[in-house]
Short mmCIF file of C-alpha atoms and ligand atoms in Angstrom, two decimals:
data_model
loop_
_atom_site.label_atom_id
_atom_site.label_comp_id
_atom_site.label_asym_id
_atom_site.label_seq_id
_atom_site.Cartn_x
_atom_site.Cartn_y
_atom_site.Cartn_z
CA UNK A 38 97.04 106.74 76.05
CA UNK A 39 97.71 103.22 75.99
CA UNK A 40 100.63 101.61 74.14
CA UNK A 41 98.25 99.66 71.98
CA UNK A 42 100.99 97.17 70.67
CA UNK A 43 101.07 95.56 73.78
CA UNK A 44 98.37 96.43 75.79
CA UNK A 45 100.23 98.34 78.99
CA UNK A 46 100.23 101.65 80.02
CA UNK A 47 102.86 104.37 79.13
CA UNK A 48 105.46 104.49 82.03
CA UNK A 49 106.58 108.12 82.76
CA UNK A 50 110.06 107.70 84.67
CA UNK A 51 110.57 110.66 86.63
CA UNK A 52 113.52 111.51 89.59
CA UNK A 53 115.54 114.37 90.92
CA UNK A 54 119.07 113.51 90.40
CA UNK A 55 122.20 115.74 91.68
CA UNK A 56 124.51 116.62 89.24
CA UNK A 57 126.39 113.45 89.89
CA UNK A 58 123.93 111.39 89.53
CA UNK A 59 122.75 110.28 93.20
CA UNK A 60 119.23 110.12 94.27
CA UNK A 61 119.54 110.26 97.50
CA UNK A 62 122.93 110.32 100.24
CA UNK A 63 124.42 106.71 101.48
CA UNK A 64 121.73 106.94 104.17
CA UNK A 65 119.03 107.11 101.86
CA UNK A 66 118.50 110.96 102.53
CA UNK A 67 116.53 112.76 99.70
CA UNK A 68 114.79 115.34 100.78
CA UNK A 69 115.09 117.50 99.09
CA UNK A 70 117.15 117.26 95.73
CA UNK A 71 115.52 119.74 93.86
CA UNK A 72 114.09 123.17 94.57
CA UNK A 73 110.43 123.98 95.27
CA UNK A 74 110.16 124.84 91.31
CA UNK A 75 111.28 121.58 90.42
CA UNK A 76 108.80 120.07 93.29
CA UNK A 77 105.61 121.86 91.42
CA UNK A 78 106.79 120.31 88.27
CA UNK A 79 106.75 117.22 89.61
CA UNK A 80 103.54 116.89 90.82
CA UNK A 81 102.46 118.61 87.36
CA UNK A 82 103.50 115.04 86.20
CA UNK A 83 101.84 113.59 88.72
CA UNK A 84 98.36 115.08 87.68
CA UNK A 85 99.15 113.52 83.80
CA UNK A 86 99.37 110.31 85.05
CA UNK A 87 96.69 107.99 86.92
CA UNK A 88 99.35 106.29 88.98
CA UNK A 89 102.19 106.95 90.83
CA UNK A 90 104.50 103.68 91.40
CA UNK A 91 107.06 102.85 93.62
CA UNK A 92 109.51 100.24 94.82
CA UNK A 93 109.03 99.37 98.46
CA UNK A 94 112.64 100.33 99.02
CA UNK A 95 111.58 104.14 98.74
CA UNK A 96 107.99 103.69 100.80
CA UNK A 97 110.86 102.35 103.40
CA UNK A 98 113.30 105.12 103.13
CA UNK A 99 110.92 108.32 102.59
CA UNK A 100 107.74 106.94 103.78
CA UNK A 101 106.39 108.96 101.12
CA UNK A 102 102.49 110.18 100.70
CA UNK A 103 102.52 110.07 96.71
CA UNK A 104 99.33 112.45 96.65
CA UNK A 105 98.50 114.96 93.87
CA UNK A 106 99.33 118.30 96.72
CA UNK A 107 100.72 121.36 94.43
CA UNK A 108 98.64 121.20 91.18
CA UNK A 109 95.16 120.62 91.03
CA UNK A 110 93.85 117.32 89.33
CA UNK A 111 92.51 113.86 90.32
CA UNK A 112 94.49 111.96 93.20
CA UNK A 113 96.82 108.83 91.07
CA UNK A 114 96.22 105.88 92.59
CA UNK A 115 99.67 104.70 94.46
CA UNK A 116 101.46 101.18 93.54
CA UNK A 117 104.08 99.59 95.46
CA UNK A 118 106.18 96.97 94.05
CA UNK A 119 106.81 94.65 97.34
CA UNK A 120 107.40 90.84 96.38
CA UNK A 121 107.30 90.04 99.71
CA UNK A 122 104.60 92.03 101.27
CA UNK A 123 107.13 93.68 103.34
CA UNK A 124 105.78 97.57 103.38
CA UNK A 125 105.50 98.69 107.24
CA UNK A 126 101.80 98.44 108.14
CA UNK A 127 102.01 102.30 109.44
CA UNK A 128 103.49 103.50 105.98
CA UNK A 129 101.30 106.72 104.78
CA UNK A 130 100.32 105.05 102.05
CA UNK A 131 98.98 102.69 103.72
CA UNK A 132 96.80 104.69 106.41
CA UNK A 133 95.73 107.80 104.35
CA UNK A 134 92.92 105.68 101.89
CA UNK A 135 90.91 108.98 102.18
CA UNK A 136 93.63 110.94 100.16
CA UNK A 137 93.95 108.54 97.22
CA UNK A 138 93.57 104.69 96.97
CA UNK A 139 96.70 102.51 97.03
CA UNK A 140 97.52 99.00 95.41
CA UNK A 141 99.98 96.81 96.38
CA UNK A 142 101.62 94.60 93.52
CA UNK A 143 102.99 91.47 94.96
CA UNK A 144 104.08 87.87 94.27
CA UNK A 145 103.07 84.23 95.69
CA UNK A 146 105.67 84.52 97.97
CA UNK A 147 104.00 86.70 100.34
CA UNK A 148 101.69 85.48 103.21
CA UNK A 149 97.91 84.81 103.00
CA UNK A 150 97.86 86.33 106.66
CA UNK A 151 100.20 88.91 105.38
CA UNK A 152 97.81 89.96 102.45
CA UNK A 153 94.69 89.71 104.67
CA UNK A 154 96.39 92.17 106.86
CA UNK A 155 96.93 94.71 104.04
CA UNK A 156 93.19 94.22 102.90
CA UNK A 157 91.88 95.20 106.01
CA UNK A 158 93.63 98.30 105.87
CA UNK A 159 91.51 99.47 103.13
CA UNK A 160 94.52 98.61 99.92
CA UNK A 161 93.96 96.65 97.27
CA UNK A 162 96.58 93.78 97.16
CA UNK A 163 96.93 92.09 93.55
CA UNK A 164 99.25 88.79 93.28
CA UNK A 165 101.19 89.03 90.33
CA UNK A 166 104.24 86.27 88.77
CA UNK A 167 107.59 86.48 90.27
CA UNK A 168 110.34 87.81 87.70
CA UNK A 169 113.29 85.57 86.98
CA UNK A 170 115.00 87.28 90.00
CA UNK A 171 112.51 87.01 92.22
CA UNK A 172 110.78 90.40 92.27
CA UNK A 173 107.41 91.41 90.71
CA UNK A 174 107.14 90.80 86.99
CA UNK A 175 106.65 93.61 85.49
CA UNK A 176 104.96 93.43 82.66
CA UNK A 177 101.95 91.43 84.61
CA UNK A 178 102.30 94.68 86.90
CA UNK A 179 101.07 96.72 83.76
CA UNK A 180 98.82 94.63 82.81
CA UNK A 181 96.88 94.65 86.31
CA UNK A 182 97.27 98.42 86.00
CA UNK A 183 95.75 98.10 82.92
CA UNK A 184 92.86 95.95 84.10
CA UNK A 185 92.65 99.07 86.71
CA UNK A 186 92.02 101.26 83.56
CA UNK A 187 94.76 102.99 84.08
CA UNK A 188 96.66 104.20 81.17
CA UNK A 189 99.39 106.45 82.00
CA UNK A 190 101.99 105.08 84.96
CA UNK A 191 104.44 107.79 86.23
CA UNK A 192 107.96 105.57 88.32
CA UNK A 193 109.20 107.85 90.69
CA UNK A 194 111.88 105.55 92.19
CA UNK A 195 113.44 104.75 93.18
CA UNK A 196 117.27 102.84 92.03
CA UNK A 197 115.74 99.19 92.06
CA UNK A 198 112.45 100.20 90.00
CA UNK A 199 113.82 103.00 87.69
CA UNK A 200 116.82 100.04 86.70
CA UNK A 201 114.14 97.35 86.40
CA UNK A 202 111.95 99.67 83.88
CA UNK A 203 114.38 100.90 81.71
CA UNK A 204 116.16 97.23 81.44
CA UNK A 205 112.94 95.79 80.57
CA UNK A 206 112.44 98.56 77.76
CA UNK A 207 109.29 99.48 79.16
CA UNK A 208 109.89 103.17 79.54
CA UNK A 209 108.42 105.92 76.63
CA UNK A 210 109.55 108.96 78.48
CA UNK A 211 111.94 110.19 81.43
CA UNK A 212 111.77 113.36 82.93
CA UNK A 213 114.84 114.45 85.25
CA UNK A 214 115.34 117.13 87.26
CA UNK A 215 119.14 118.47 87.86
CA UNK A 216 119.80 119.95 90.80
CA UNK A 217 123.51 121.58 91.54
CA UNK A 218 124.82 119.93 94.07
CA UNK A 219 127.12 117.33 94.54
CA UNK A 220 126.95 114.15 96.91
CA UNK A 221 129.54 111.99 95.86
CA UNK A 222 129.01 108.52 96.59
CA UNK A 223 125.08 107.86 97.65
CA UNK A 224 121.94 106.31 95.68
CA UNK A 225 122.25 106.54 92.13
CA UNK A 226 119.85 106.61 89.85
CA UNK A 227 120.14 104.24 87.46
CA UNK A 228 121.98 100.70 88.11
CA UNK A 229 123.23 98.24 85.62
CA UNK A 230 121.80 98.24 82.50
CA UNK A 231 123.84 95.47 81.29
CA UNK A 232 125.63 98.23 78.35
CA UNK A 233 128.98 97.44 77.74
CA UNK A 234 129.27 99.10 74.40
CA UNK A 235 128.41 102.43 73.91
CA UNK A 236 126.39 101.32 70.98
CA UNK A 237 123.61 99.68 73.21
CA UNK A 238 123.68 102.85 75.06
CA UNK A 239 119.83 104.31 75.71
CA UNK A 240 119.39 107.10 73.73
CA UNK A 241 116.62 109.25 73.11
CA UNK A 242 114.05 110.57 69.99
CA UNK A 243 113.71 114.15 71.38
CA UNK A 244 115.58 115.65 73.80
CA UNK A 245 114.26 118.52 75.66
CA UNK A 246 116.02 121.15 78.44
CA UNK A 247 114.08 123.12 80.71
CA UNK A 248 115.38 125.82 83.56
CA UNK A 249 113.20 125.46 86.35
CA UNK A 250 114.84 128.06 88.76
CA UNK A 251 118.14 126.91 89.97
CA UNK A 252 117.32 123.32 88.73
CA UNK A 253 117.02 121.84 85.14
CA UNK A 254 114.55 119.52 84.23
CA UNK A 255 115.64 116.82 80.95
CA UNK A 256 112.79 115.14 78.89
CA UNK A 257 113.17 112.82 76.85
CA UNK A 258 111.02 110.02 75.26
CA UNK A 259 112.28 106.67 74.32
N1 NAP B 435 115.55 111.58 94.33
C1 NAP B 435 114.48 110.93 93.92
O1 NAP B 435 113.77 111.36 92.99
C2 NAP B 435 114.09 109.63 94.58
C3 NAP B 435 112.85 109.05 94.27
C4 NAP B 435 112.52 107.84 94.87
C5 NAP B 435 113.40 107.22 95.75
N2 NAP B 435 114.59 107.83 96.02
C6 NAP B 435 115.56 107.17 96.92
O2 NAP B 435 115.84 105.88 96.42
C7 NAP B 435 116.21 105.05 97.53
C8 NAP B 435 115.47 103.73 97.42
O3 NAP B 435 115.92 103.07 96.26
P1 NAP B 435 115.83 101.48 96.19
O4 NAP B 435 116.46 101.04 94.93
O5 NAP B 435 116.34 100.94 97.48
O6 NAP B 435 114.27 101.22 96.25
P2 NAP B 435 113.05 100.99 95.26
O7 NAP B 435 113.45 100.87 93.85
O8 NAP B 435 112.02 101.99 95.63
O9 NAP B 435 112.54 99.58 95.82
C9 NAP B 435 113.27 98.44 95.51
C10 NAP B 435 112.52 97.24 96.04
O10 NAP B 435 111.29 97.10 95.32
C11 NAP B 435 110.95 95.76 95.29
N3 NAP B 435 110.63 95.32 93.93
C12 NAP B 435 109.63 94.46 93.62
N4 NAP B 435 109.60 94.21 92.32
C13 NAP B 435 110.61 94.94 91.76
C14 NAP B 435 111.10 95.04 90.45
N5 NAP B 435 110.53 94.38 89.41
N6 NAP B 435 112.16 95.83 90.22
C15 NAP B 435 112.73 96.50 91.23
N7 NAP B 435 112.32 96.45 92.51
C16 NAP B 435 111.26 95.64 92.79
C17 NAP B 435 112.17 94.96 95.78
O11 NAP B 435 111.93 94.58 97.13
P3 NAP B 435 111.31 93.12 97.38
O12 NAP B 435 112.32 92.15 96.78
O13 NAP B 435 111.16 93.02 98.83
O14 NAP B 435 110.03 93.10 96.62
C18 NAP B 435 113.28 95.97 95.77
O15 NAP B 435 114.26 95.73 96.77
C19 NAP B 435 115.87 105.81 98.80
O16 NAP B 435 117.07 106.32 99.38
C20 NAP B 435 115.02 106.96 98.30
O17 NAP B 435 115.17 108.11 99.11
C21 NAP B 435 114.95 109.02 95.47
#
């Protein structure tokens, strides 16, 4: 389902979060947050969606394979938001096209040679405008998903991309799993928002608490 009004697909936020917050330790660490329950539902969201996007910060931390494994359905194609073109050429997502097809989402500020490169590896590489801070904009990013055909656009992470979404208003629905435990100071999830009043606080139209063995998974859409 698109969201007709403007023409982009419905972004899906979805993270595992400790219960203070952090998505991952001051190294980066995130494997794993939440339990194997919490790890079926999450690829459960997966299936919904017909891609699976990413910053390049988390393809650098967790090297990640984004593929459709625990639930059956059709593979989401991957997207990586990388301004720069900066993704390490032996990345899983970049050397497993047989799994599920990847696009990169970049800006002019990466390299013809550097974009030739990716191409040959089989990706799709798609030159999008440069925000006012210099990442990908991202509402061109939907709209080349869009051109894609793709509808429905699950962000799994991770800080950077999650922040970028939600301060862009961009997001319908979130979907976080709680896991008890505690890391203290790490990754959070969400960065500045730019709320200084509690009135401009996100809030939610339905609000929605599910146990999923020790964990607890929050939906709610926007
Ligand atoms: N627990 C979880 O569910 C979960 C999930 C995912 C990730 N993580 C963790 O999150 C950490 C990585 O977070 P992160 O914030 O460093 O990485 P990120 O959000 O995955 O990637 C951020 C990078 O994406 C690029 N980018 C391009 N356009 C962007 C835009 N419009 N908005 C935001 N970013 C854009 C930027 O790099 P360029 O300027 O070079 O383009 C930026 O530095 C890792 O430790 C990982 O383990 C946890």
């Amino acid at each position: 389902m698109k969201d007709h009004a403007h023409n982009q697909p419905v972004v899906t936020v979805h993270y595992a979060q400790s219960l203070d917050g952090q998505i991952a330790t001051c190294t980066g660490d995130s494997r794993w947050i939440s339990s194997p329950a919490t790890l079926t539902y999450a690829h459960a969201l997966r299936a919904e969606n017909q891609a699976v996007l990413v910053g390049v910060g988390t393809i650098i931390a967790d090297d990640p394979r984004l593929t459709l494994r625990l639930v059956r359905g059709e593979q989401p194609r991957r997207v990586v938001l990388d301004s720069a073109l900066r993704i390490p050429l032996g990345s899983m997502v970049l050397n497993d096209s047989a799994k599920a097809s990847t696009v990169l989402i970049t800006t002019p500020r990466a390299s013809a040679e550097r974009i030739v490169r990716l191409c040959a590896k089989g990706v799709d590489v798609v030159v999008v405008e440069e925000s006012d801070d210099g990442k990908v904009c991202l509402a061109s990013a939907l709209e080349c998903l869009s051109s894609f055909g793709i509808e429905r656009v699950l962000v799994e992470g991770g800080n950077q991309t999650i922040t970028s979404f939600l301060r862009a208003g961009l997001v319908s629905r979130l979907a976080i799993c709680i896991a008890p435990l505690l890391i203290g100071k790490g990754v959070g999830a969400v960065g500045d928002l730019g709320v200084v009043r509690l009135a401009q606080a996100i809030r939610f139209q339905t609000a929605q608490w599910i146990p999923a063995g020790p964990d607890l998974i929050f939906e709610g859409k926007l």
